[in-house]
């Protein structure tokens, strides 16, 4: 499939996804109105704050990956702020515009390749963390809090091990055996910068804990479900997030919501209720991306002011 044809297909799918979302909202408006009337807005606000902190944790991990992949340890505040601000670009069809925005804003030839490699590695770690969080919530409802805590801690350590493993270098070595040119593209430069292990683990823990707290508070605030049922819903949301990441749609629009609705029988809720939850989660993600973009802009302003004083 040619590049132009692929772009057309993605745009058509995007329009179909938006039309489908609009139809879902219209078709299930009573359930959405009922959710809005019973929502606990204080919990929803706390949920957004927690999820914003989770994004800050991921931004710190990203800054370490960029420094390691490019061999250029740029200021963490600048790289983290760029990452947070670039989240608004993921809604543009193509799934590359966040990366392009990051490379353009950091304005360093050495960093351009590092940004691409860092995004690949970050996606791997992010999927590990979200998968582990979903399993932990599922384990709590089926096997108890102790097993869930074990899964949580194991997820944290596995993600830290994956960061230390430097999966990009490993992928480059494997690919280089069969396609040396592509293997060289995946190989970080020599003399790479390695971020602090303590700082990396702290950032991973910040993301994982705030992700769990944030989504659980969001479901608690948006629905009238009990705490156990909310955990099952968060487990379903984590699975839908993974589906959204691997889908060709920008920010997983449509694919993520479709997965949530299809998981209704697994969590014991009606499809109408899951549609309302799917729409609420998308609205929360839009608000969250706007919030972290503001945080990113503030960090970049602070970095610019700091450079101005030197």
PDB file of C-alpha atoms in Angstrom:
ATOM      1  CA  UNK A   1       0.000   0.000   0.000  1.00  0.00           C
ATOM      2  CA  UNK A   2       1.448   3.354  -1.066  1.00  0.00           C
ATOM      3  CA  UNK A   3       1.992   6.131   1.449  1.00  0.00           C
ATOM      4  CA  UNK A   4      -0.706   8.383  -0.043  1.00  0.00           C
ATOM      5  CA  UNK A   5      -3.243   5.565  -0.125  1.00  0.00           C
ATOM      6  CA  UNK A   6      -2.425   4.671   3.473  1.00  0.00           C
ATOM      7  CA  UNK A   7      -3.007   8.277   4.539  1.00  0.00           C
ATOM      8  CA  UNK A   8      -6.368   8.294   2.776  1.00  0.00           C
ATOM      9  CA  UNK A   9      -7.375   5.035   4.475  1.00  0.00           C
ATOM     10  CA  UNK A  10      -6.374   6.376   7.902  1.00  0.00           C
ATOM     11  CA  UNK A  11      -8.352   9.586   7.354  1.00  0.00           C
ATOM     12  CA  UNK A  12     -11.417   7.644   6.235  1.00  0.00           C
ATOM     13  CA  UNK A  13     -11.135   5.393   9.282  1.00  0.00           C
ATOM     14  CA  UNK A  14     -10.757   8.473  11.474  1.00  0.00           C
ATOM     15  CA  UNK A  15     -13.939   9.998  10.052  1.00  0.00           C
ATOM     16  CA  UNK A  16     -15.790   6.705  10.511  1.00  0.00           C
ATOM     17  CA  UNK A  17     -14.553   6.465  14.113  1.00  0.00           C
ATOM     18  CA  UNK A  18     -15.713   9.999  14.871  1.00  0.00           C
ATOM     19  CA  UNK A  19     -19.083   9.339  13.231  1.00  0.00           C
ATOM     20  CA  UNK A  20     -19.432   6.137  15.242  1.00  0.00           C
ATOM     21  CA  UNK A  21     -18.555   7.973  18.451  1.00  0.00           C
ATOM     22  CA  UNK A  22     -21.145  10.638  17.625  1.00  0.00           C
ATOM     23  CA  UNK A  23     -23.778   7.968  17.008  1.00  0.00           C
ATOM     24  CA  UNK A  24     -22.910   6.277  20.319  1.00  0.00           C
ATOM     25  CA  UNK A  25     -23.319   9.573  22.175  1.00  0.00           C
ATOM     26  CA  UNK A  26     -26.672  10.257  20.500  1.00  0.00           C
ATOM     27  CA  UNK A  27     -27.905   6.695  20.962  1.00  0.00           C
ATOM     28  CA  UNK A  28     -26.922   6.501  24.648  1.00  0.00           C
ATOM     29  CA  UNK A  29     -27.603  10.094  25.633  1.00  0.00           C
ATOM     30  CA  UNK A  30     -29.894   9.141  28.584  1.00  0.00           C
ATOM     31  CA  UNK A  31     -27.106   7.046  30.143  1.00  0.00           C
ATOM     32  CA  UNK A  32     -24.599   9.848  29.618  1.00  0.00           C
ATOM     33  CA  UNK A  33     -26.960  12.426  31.090  1.00  0.00           C
ATOM     34  CA  UNK A  34     -27.548  10.191  34.095  1.00  0.00           C
ATOM     35  CA  UNK A  35     -23.798   9.765  34.581  1.00  0.00           C
ATOM     36  CA  UNK A  36     -23.272  13.529  34.450  1.00  0.00           C
ATOM     37  CA  UNK A  37     -26.025  14.138  37.003  1.00  0.00           C
ATOM     38  CA  UNK A  38     -24.521  11.699  39.534  1.00  0.00           C
ATOM     39  CA  UNK A  39     -20.837  12.441  38.870  1.00  0.00           C
ATOM     40  CA  UNK A  40     -18.616  13.385  41.791  1.00  0.00           C
ATOM     41  CA  UNK A  41     -16.704  16.260  40.253  1.00  0.00           C
ATOM     42  CA  UNK A  42     -14.255  16.525  43.121  1.00  0.00           C
ATOM     43  CA  UNK A  43     -13.089  12.953  42.542  1.00  0.00           C
ATOM     44  CA  UNK A  44     -12.876  13.609  38.815  1.00  0.00           C
ATOM     45  CA  UNK A  45     -10.648  16.631  39.431  1.00  0.00           C
ATOM     46  CA  UNK A  46      -8.391  14.579  41.723  1.00  0.00           C
ATOM     47  CA  UNK A  47      -8.273  11.861  39.063  1.00  0.00           C
ATOM     48  CA  UNK A  48      -7.021  14.324  36.455  1.00  0.00           C
ATOM     49  CA  UNK A  49      -4.336  15.588  38.844  1.00  0.00           C
ATOM     50  CA  UNK A  50      -3.187  12.017  39.538  1.00  0.00           C
ATOM     51  CA  UNK A  51      -3.114  11.140  35.837  1.00  0.00           C
ATOM     52  CA  UNK A  52      -1.205  14.338  35.088  1.00  0.00           C
ATOM     53  CA  UNK A  53       1.405  13.278  37.662  1.00  0.00           C
ATOM     54  CA  UNK A  54       1.546   9.882  35.938  1.00  0.00           C
ATOM     55  CA  UNK A  55       2.351  11.672  32.681  1.00  0.00           C
ATOM     56  CA  UNK A  56       5.072  13.660  34.426  1.00  0.00           C
ATOM     57  CA  UNK A  57       6.609  10.367  35.554  1.00  0.00           C
ATOM     58  CA  UNK A  58       6.543   9.071  31.985  1.00  0.00           C
ATOM     59  CA  UNK A  59       8.072  12.341  30.760  1.00  0.00           C
ATOM     60  CA  UNK A  60      10.991  11.856  33.162  1.00  0.00           C
ATOM     61  CA  UNK A  61      11.513   8.318  31.846  1.00  0.00           C
ATOM     62  CA  UNK A  62      11.407   9.706  28.312  1.00  0.00           C
ATOM     63  CA  UNK A  63      14.063  12.310  29.163  1.00  0.00           C
ATOM     64  CA  UNK A  64      16.364   9.538  30.355  1.00  0.00           C
ATOM     65  CA  UNK A  65      15.764   7.524  27.188  1.00  0.00           C
ATOM     66  CA  UNK A  66      16.519  10.530  24.978  1.00  0.00           C
ATOM     67  CA  UNK A  67      19.776  11.208  26.830  1.00  0.00           C
ATOM     68  CA  UNK A  68      20.819   7.567  26.510  1.00  0.00           C
ATOM     69  CA  UNK A  69      19.767   7.111  22.881  1.00  0.00           C
ATOM     70  CA  UNK A  70      21.301  10.370  21.634  1.00  0.00           C
ATOM     71  CA  UNK A  71      24.353  10.593  23.876  1.00  0.00           C
ATOM     72  CA  UNK A  72      23.362  14.216  24.511  1.00  0.00           C
ATOM     73  CA  UNK A  73      22.185  14.798  28.127  1.00  0.00           C
ATOM     74  CA  UNK A  74      19.945  17.817  27.518  1.00  0.00           C
ATOM     75  CA  UNK A  75      18.257  19.436  30.569  1.00  0.00           C
ATOM     76  CA  UNK A  76      15.573  17.121  31.923  1.00  0.00           C
ATOM     77  CA  UNK A  77      13.099  19.987  32.341  1.00  0.00           C
ATOM     78  CA  UNK A  78      13.375  20.878  28.651  1.00  0.00           C
ATOM     79  CA  UNK A  79      12.948  17.315  27.374  1.00  0.00           C
ATOM     80  CA  UNK A  80      10.128  16.514  29.815  1.00  0.00           C
ATOM     81  CA  UNK A  81       8.310  19.740  28.956  1.00  0.00           C
ATOM     82  CA  UNK A  82       8.639  18.989  25.248  1.00  0.00           C
ATOM     83  CA  UNK A  83       7.233  15.496  25.753  1.00  0.00           C
ATOM     84  CA  UNK A  84       4.229  16.761  27.706  1.00  0.00           C
ATOM     85  CA  UNK A  85       3.443  19.550  25.249  1.00  0.00           C
ATOM     86  CA  UNK A  86       3.750  17.201  22.265  1.00  0.00           C
ATOM     87  CA  UNK A  87       0.908  14.991  23.536  1.00  0.00           C
ATOM     88  CA  UNK A  88      -1.580  17.309  21.819  1.00  0.00           C
ATOM     89  CA  UNK A  89      -0.108  16.258  18.449  1.00  0.00           C
ATOM     90  CA  UNK A  90      -1.067  12.597  18.817  1.00  0.00           C
ATOM     91  CA  UNK A  91      -4.584  13.372  17.597  1.00  0.00           C
ATOM     92  CA  UNK A  92      -3.253  14.332  14.153  1.00  0.00           C
ATOM     93  CA  UNK A  93      -3.602  11.394  11.705  1.00  0.00           C
ATOM     94  CA  UNK A  94      -0.320   9.651  11.058  1.00  0.00           C
ATOM     95  CA  UNK A  95       0.863   8.735  14.601  1.00  0.00           C
ATOM     96  CA  UNK A  96       4.225  10.438  13.943  1.00  0.00           C
ATOM     97  CA  UNK A  97       3.439  14.056  14.715  1.00  0.00           C
ATOM     98  CA  UNK A  98       4.228  13.854  18.415  1.00  0.00           C
ATOM     99  CA  UNK A  99       7.680  12.530  17.521  1.00  0.00           C
ATOM    100  CA  UNK A 100       8.118  15.176  14.819  1.00  0.00           C
ATOM    101  CA  UNK A 101       7.065  17.910  17.237  1.00  0.00           C
ATOM    102  CA  UNK A 102       9.540  16.681  19.860  1.00  0.00           C
ATOM    103  CA  UNK A 103      12.429  16.576  17.376  1.00  0.00           C
ATOM    104  CA  UNK A 104      11.596  20.050  16.030  1.00  0.00           C
ATOM    105  CA  UNK A 105      11.302  21.629  19.487  1.00  0.00           C
ATOM    106  CA  UNK A 106      14.521  20.157  20.873  1.00  0.00           C
ATOM    107  CA  UNK A 107      16.427  21.468  17.816  1.00  0.00           C
ATOM    108  CA  UNK A 108      19.499  19.283  18.011  1.00  0.00           C
ATOM    109  CA  UNK A 109      20.728  17.010  15.172  1.00  0.00           C
ATOM    110  CA  UNK A 110      22.070  14.511  17.682  1.00  0.00           C
ATOM    111  CA  UNK A 111      18.751  14.383  19.518  1.00  0.00           C
ATOM    112  CA  UNK A 112      16.557  13.753  16.446  1.00  0.00           C
ATOM    113  CA  UNK A 113      17.535  10.091  16.205  1.00  0.00           C
ATOM    114  CA  UNK A 114      17.458   9.777  19.978  1.00  0.00           C
ATOM    115  CA  UNK A 115      13.859  11.049  20.091  1.00  0.00           C
ATOM    116  CA  UNK A 116      12.729   8.362  17.654  1.00  0.00           C
ATOM    117  CA  UNK A 117      14.520   5.591  19.532  1.00  0.00           C
ATOM    118  CA  UNK A 118      13.299   6.917  22.881  1.00  0.00           C
ATOM    119  CA  UNK A 119       9.677   6.841  21.702  1.00  0.00           C
ATOM    120  CA  UNK A 120      10.006   3.217  20.606  1.00  0.00           C
ATOM    121  CA  UNK A 121      11.505   2.229  23.937  1.00  0.00           C
ATOM    122  CA  UNK A 122       8.974   4.283  25.874  1.00  0.00           C
ATOM    123  CA  UNK A 123       6.090   2.537  24.085  1.00  0.00           C
ATOM    124  CA  UNK A 124       7.469  -0.852  25.139  1.00  0.00           C
ATOM    125  CA  UNK A 125       7.830   0.211  28.782  1.00  0.00           C
ATOM    126  CA  UNK A 126       4.441   1.951  28.777  1.00  0.00           C
ATOM    127  CA  UNK A 127       2.700  -1.186  27.511  1.00  0.00           C
ATOM    128  CA  UNK A 128       4.418  -3.228  30.231  1.00  0.00           C
ATOM    129  CA  UNK A 129       3.274  -0.825  32.935  1.00  0.00           C
ATOM    130  CA  UNK A 130      -0.325  -0.501  31.738  1.00  0.00           C
ATOM    131  CA  UNK A 131      -0.630  -4.266  31.239  1.00  0.00           C
ATOM    132  CA  UNK A 132       0.695  -4.887  34.737  1.00  0.00           C
ATOM    133  CA  UNK A 133      -1.685  -2.314  36.213  1.00  0.00           C
ATOM    134  CA  UNK A 134      -4.630  -4.004  34.509  1.00  0.00           C
ATOM    135  CA  UNK A 135      -3.570  -7.428  35.800  1.00  0.00           C
ATOM    136  CA  UNK A 136      -3.124  -5.991  39.302  1.00  0.00           C
ATOM    137  CA  UNK A 137      -6.681  -4.615  39.322  1.00  0.00           C
ATOM    138  CA  UNK A 138      -8.044  -7.892  37.977  1.00  0.00           C
ATOM    139  CA  UNK A 139      -6.058  -9.832  40.614  1.00  0.00           C
ATOM    140  CA  UNK A 140      -7.465  -7.661  43.404  1.00  0.00           C
ATOM    141  CA  UNK A 141     -11.039  -8.550  42.439  1.00  0.00           C
ATOM    142  CA  UNK A 142     -10.301 -12.273  42.033  1.00  0.00           C
ATOM    143  CA  UNK A 143      -7.362 -13.176  44.281  1.00  0.00           C
ATOM    144  CA  UNK A 144      -7.172 -10.431  46.878  1.00  0.00           C
ATOM    145  CA  UNK A 145      -5.108  -7.367  47.730  1.00  0.00           C
ATOM    146  CA  UNK A 146      -1.911  -9.295  48.557  1.00  0.00           C
ATOM    147  CA  UNK A 147      -1.653 -10.867  45.103  1.00  0.00           C
ATOM    148  CA  UNK A 148      -2.491  -7.516  43.518  1.00  0.00           C
ATOM    149  CA  UNK A 149       0.333  -5.858  45.469  1.00  0.00           C
ATOM    150  CA  UNK A 150       2.746  -8.580  44.342  1.00  0.00           C
ATOM    151  CA  UNK A 151       1.715  -7.986  40.710  1.00  0.00           C
ATOM    152  CA  UNK A 152       2.129  -4.238  41.183  1.00  0.00           C
ATOM    153  CA  UNK A 153       5.657  -4.545  42.588  1.00  0.00           C
ATOM    154  CA  UNK A 154       6.601  -7.152  39.964  1.00  0.00           C
ATOM    155  CA  UNK A 155       5.387  -4.827  37.214  1.00  0.00           C
ATOM    156  CA  UNK A 156       7.493  -2.005  38.620  1.00  0.00           C
ATOM    157  CA  UNK A 157      10.638  -4.151  38.716  1.00  0.00           C
ATOM    158  CA  UNK A 158      10.033  -5.672  35.275  1.00  0.00           C
ATOM    159  CA  UNK A 159       9.614  -2.197  33.775  1.00  0.00           C
ATOM    160  CA  UNK A 160      12.827  -1.083  35.500  1.00  0.00           C
ATOM    161  CA  UNK A 161      14.625  -4.143  34.156  1.00  0.00           C
ATOM    162  CA  UNK A 162      13.304  -3.397  30.657  1.00  0.00           C
ATOM    163  CA  UNK A 163      14.673   0.154  30.927  1.00  0.00           C
ATOM    164  CA  UNK A 164      18.060  -1.074  32.064  1.00  0.00           C
ATOM    165  CA  UNK A 165      18.111  -3.783  29.376  1.00  0.00           C
ATOM    166  CA  UNK A 166      18.189  -1.072  26.699  1.00  0.00           C
ATOM    167  CA  UNK A 167      15.798  -2.872  24.371  1.00  0.00           C
ATOM    168  CA  UNK A 168      16.697  -0.572  21.470  1.00  0.00           C
ATOM    169  CA  UNK A 169      20.331  -1.709  21.530  1.00  0.00           C
ATOM    170  CA  UNK A 170      19.175  -5.335  21.752  1.00  0.00           C
ATOM    171  CA  UNK A 171      16.770  -4.844  18.824  1.00  0.00           C
ATOM    172  CA  UNK A 172      19.548  -3.176  16.834  1.00  0.00           C
ATOM    173  CA  UNK A 173      21.872  -6.135  17.418  1.00  0.00           C
ATOM    174  CA  UNK A 174      19.226  -8.661  16.337  1.00  0.00           C
ATOM    175  CA  UNK A 175      18.069  -6.690  13.294  1.00  0.00           C
ATOM    176  CA  UNK A 176      21.686  -5.978  12.333  1.00  0.00           C
ATOM    177  CA  UNK A 177      22.301  -9.680  11.779  1.00  0.00           C
ATOM    178  CA  UNK A 178      19.805  -9.712   8.920  1.00  0.00           C
ATOM    179  CA  UNK A 179      19.688  -6.065   7.801  1.00  0.00           C
ATOM    180  CA  UNK A 180      22.852  -4.198   8.831  1.00  0.00           C
ATOM    181  CA  UNK A 181      21.541  -0.865   7.560  1.00  0.00           C
ATOM    182  CA  UNK A 182      18.429  -0.979   9.735  1.00  0.00           C
ATOM    183  CA  UNK A 183      20.396  -2.411  12.627  1.00  0.00           C
ATOM    184  CA  UNK A 184      22.695   0.622  12.500  1.00  0.00           C
ATOM    185  CA  UNK A 185      19.638   2.918  12.578  1.00  0.00           C
ATOM    186  CA  UNK A 186      18.521   1.279  15.829  1.00  0.00           C
ATOM    187  CA  UNK A 187      21.951   1.443  17.451  1.00  0.00           C
ATOM    188  CA  UNK A 188      22.485   4.263  19.964  1.00  0.00           C
ATOM    189  CA  UNK A 189      25.703   6.255  19.569  1.00  0.00           C
ATOM    190  CA  UNK A 190      28.838   5.283  21.404  1.00  0.00           C
ATOM    191  CA  UNK A 191      29.555   7.036  24.660  1.00  0.00           C
ATOM    192  CA  UNK A 192      25.878   7.039  25.537  1.00  0.00           C
ATOM    193  CA  UNK A 193      24.644   8.782  28.635  1.00  0.00           C
ATOM    194  CA  UNK A 194      23.031   6.530  31.251  1.00  0.00           C
ATOM    195  CA  UNK A 195      20.414   8.025  33.531  1.00  0.00           C
ATOM    196  CA  UNK A 196      20.325   7.387  37.271  1.00  0.00           C
ATOM    197  CA  UNK A 197      18.793   4.022  38.173  1.00  0.00           C
ATOM    198  CA  UNK A 198      17.236   5.489  41.323  1.00  0.00           C
ATOM    199  CA  UNK A 199      15.673   8.360  39.383  1.00  0.00           C
ATOM    200  CA  UNK A 200      14.390   6.019  36.690  1.00  0.00           C
ATOM    201  CA  UNK A 201      12.745   3.681  39.209  1.00  0.00           C
ATOM    202  CA  UNK A 202      11.211   6.642  41.040  1.00  0.00           C
ATOM    203  CA  UNK A 203       9.737   7.949  37.775  1.00  0.00           C
ATOM    204  CA  UNK A 204       8.358   4.491  36.923  1.00  0.00           C
ATOM    205  CA  UNK A 205       6.805   4.196  40.381  1.00  0.00           C
ATOM    206  CA  UNK A 206       5.273   7.659  40.011  1.00  0.00           C
ATOM    207  CA  UNK A 207       3.666   6.684  36.714  1.00  0.00           C
ATOM    208  CA  UNK A 208       2.428   3.276  37.849  1.00  0.00           C
ATOM    209  CA  UNK A 209       0.975   4.431  41.180  1.00  0.00           C
ATOM    210  CA  UNK A 210      -0.650   7.588  39.805  1.00  0.00           C
ATOM    211  CA  UNK A 211      -2.020   5.669  36.806  1.00  0.00           C
ATOM    212  CA  UNK A 212      -3.748   3.192  39.124  1.00  0.00           C
ATOM    213  CA  UNK A 213      -5.017   5.861  41.518  1.00  0.00           C
ATOM    214  CA  UNK A 214      -6.092   8.216  38.736  1.00  0.00           C
ATOM    215  CA  UNK A 215      -8.158   5.782  36.685  1.00  0.00           C
ATOM    216  CA  UNK A 216      -9.736   4.230  39.772  1.00  0.00           C
ATOM    217  CA  UNK A 217     -10.753   7.684  41.049  1.00  0.00           C
ATOM    218  CA  UNK A 218     -12.053   8.560  37.590  1.00  0.00           C
ATOM    219  CA  UNK A 219     -14.344   5.532  37.440  1.00  0.00           C
ATOM    220  CA  UNK A 220     -15.410   6.068  41.056  1.00  0.00           C
ATOM    221  CA  UNK A 221     -16.250   9.700  40.348  1.00  0.00           C
ATOM    222  CA  UNK A 222     -18.004   9.093  37.024  1.00  0.00           C
ATOM    223  CA  UNK A 223     -20.155   6.116  38.055  1.00  0.00           C
ATOM    224  CA  UNK A 224     -22.149   4.834  40.999  1.00  0.00           C
ATOM    225  CA  UNK A 225     -20.314   1.491  41.013  1.00  0.00           C
ATOM    226  CA  UNK A 226     -18.733   0.087  44.162  1.00  0.00           C
ATOM    227  CA  UNK A 227     -14.966  -0.046  44.610  1.00  0.00           C
ATOM    228  CA  UNK A 228     -14.638  -3.665  43.413  1.00  0.00           C
ATOM    229  CA  UNK A 229     -16.629  -3.072  40.240  1.00  0.00           C
ATOM    230  CA  UNK A 230     -14.564   0.050  39.555  1.00  0.00           C
ATOM    231  CA  UNK A 231     -11.409  -2.071  39.679  1.00  0.00           C
ATOM    232  CA  UNK A 232     -12.833  -4.416  37.051  1.00  0.00           C
ATOM    233  CA  UNK A 233     -13.665  -1.442  34.853  1.00  0.00           C
ATOM    234  CA  UNK A 234     -10.121  -0.054  35.225  1.00  0.00           C
ATOM    235  CA  UNK A 235      -8.730  -3.462  34.207  1.00  0.00           C
ATOM    236  CA  UNK A 236     -10.905  -3.254  31.071  1.00  0.00           C
ATOM    237  CA  UNK A 237      -9.743   0.316  30.430  1.00  0.00           C
ATOM    238  CA  UNK A 238      -6.110  -0.826  30.637  1.00  0.00           C
ATOM    239  CA  UNK A 239      -6.749  -3.538  28.034  1.00  0.00           C
ATOM    240  CA  UNK A 240      -8.525  -1.037  25.789  1.00  0.00           C
ATOM    241  CA  UNK A 241      -5.558   1.331  26.112  1.00  0.00           C
ATOM    242  CA  UNK A 242      -3.253  -1.370  24.741  1.00  0.00           C
ATOM    243  CA  UNK A 243      -5.613  -1.943  21.817  1.00  0.00           C
ATOM    244  CA  UNK A 244      -5.643   1.788  21.152  1.00  0.00           C
ATOM    245  CA  UNK A 245      -1.836   1.949  21.087  1.00  0.00           C
ATOM    246  CA  UNK A 246      -1.475  -0.836  18.509  1.00  0.00           C
ATOM    247  CA  UNK A 247      -4.343   0.459  16.342  1.00  0.00           C
ATOM    248  CA  UNK A 248      -3.581   2.743  13.362  1.00  0.00           C
ATOM    249  CA  UNK A 249      -5.979   5.410  14.648  1.00  0.00           C
ATOM    250  CA  UNK A 250      -4.615   8.667  16.107  1.00  0.00           C
ATOM    251  CA  UNK A 251      -4.658   8.375  19.912  1.00  0.00           C
ATOM    252  CA  UNK A 252      -6.586   5.119  19.459  1.00  0.00           C
ATOM    253  CA  UNK A 253      -9.817   7.028  18.753  1.00  0.00           C
ATOM    254  CA  UNK A 254     -12.618   4.587  18.043  1.00  0.00           C
ATOM    255  CA  UNK A 255     -10.527   1.457  18.623  1.00  0.00           C
ATOM    256  CA  UNK A 256     -10.199   2.110  22.343  1.00  0.00           C
ATOM    257  CA  UNK A 257     -13.872   2.946  22.781  1.00  0.00           C
ATOM    258  CA  UNK A 258     -14.931  -0.082  20.752  1.00  0.00           C
ATOM    259  CA  UNK A 259     -12.824  -2.357  22.948  1.00  0.00           C
ATOM    260  CA  UNK A 260     -14.356  -0.886  26.101  1.00  0.00           C
ATOM    261  CA  UNK A 261     -17.895  -1.521  24.838  1.00  0.00           C
ATOM    262  CA  UNK A 262     -17.045  -5.078  23.780  1.00  0.00           C
ATOM    263  CA  UNK A 263     -15.667  -5.801  27.255  1.00  0.00           C
ATOM    264  CA  UNK A 264     -19.030  -5.019  28.885  1.00  0.00           C
ATOM    265  CA  UNK A 265     -19.956  -8.704  29.499  1.00  0.00           C
ATOM    266  CA  UNK A 266     -16.546  -9.341  31.073  1.00  0.00           C
ATOM    267  CA  UNK A 267     -17.150  -6.726  33.771  1.00  0.00           C
ATOM    268  CA  UNK A 268     -20.854  -7.520  34.212  1.00  0.00           C
ATOM    269  CA  UNK A 269     -22.208  -4.200  32.914  1.00  0.00           C
ATOM    270  CA  UNK A 270     -24.640  -3.349  30.145  1.00  0.00           C
ATOM    271  CA  UNK A 271     -23.361  -2.093  26.823  1.00  0.00           C
ATOM    272  CA  UNK A 272     -25.105   1.234  27.449  1.00  0.00           C
ATOM    273  CA  UNK A 273     -23.194   1.664  30.719  1.00  0.00           C
ATOM    274  CA  UNK A 274     -19.895   0.818  29.059  1.00  0.00           C
ATOM    275  CA  UNK A 275     -20.627   3.278  26.250  1.00  0.00           C
ATOM    276  CA  UNK A 276     -21.062   5.985  28.873  1.00  0.00           C
ATOM    277  CA  UNK A 277     -17.787   4.938  30.522  1.00  0.00           C
ATOM    278  CA  UNK A 278     -16.024   4.885  27.132  1.00  0.00           C
ATOM    279  CA  UNK A 279     -17.200   8.400  26.308  1.00  0.00           C
ATOM    280  CA  UNK A 280     -16.276   9.622  29.795  1.00  0.00           C
ATOM    281  CA  UNK A 281     -12.787   8.101  29.509  1.00  0.00           C
ATOM    282  CA  UNK A 282     -12.215   9.770  26.131  1.00  0.00           C
ATOM    283  CA  UNK A 283     -13.386  13.113  27.518  1.00  0.00           C
ATOM    284  CA  UNK A 284     -11.029  12.622  30.457  1.00  0.00           C
ATOM    285  CA  UNK A 285      -8.123  11.851  28.124  1.00  0.00           C
ATOM    286  CA  UNK A 286      -8.803  15.002  26.093  1.00  0.00           C
ATOM    287  CA  UNK A 287      -8.895  17.086  29.272  1.00  0.00           C
ATOM    288  CA  UNK A 288      -5.771  15.330  30.529  1.00  0.00           C
ATOM    289  CA  UNK A 289      -3.816  15.965  27.324  1.00  0.00           C
ATOM    290  CA  UNK A 290      -4.792  19.636  27.492  1.00  0.00           C
ATOM    291  CA  UNK A 291      -3.701  19.787  31.145  1.00  0.00           C
ATOM    292  CA  UNK A 292      -0.316  18.118  30.585  1.00  0.00           C
ATOM    293  CA  UNK A 293       0.273  20.350  27.548  1.00  0.00           C
ATOM    294  CA  UNK A 294      -0.122  23.349  29.852  1.00  0.00           C
ATOM    295  CA  UNK A 295       2.281  21.762  32.348  1.00  0.00           C
ATOM    296  CA  UNK A 296       4.731  21.121  29.511  1.00  0.00           C
ATOM    297  CA  UNK A 297       4.487  24.725  28.330  1.00  0.00           C
ATOM    298  CA  UNK A 298       5.175  25.944  31.890  1.00  0.00           C
ATOM    299  CA  UNK A 299       8.244  23.694  32.163  1.00  0.00           C
ATOM    300  CA  UNK A 300       9.563  25.007  28.849  1.00  0.00           C
ATOM    301  CA  UNK A 301       9.029  28.587  30.009  1.00  0.00           C
ATOM    302  CA  UNK A 302      10.959  27.849  33.209  1.00  0.00           C
ATOM    303  CA  UNK A 303      13.768  26.302  31.174  1.00  0.00           C
ATOM    304  CA  UNK A 304      13.853  29.322  28.859  1.00  0.00           C
ATOM    305  CA  UNK A 305      13.962  31.698  31.830  1.00  0.00           C
ATOM    306  CA  UNK A 306      16.776  29.674  33.394  1.00  0.00           C
ATOM    307  CA  UNK A 307      18.806  29.885  30.183  1.00  0.00           C
ATOM    308  CA  UNK A 308      18.086  33.607  29.971  1.00  0.00           C
ATOM    309  CA  UNK A 309      19.641  34.212  33.392  1.00  0.00           C
ATOM    310  CA  UNK A 310      22.906  32.510  32.419  1.00  0.00           C
TER     311      UNK A 310
END
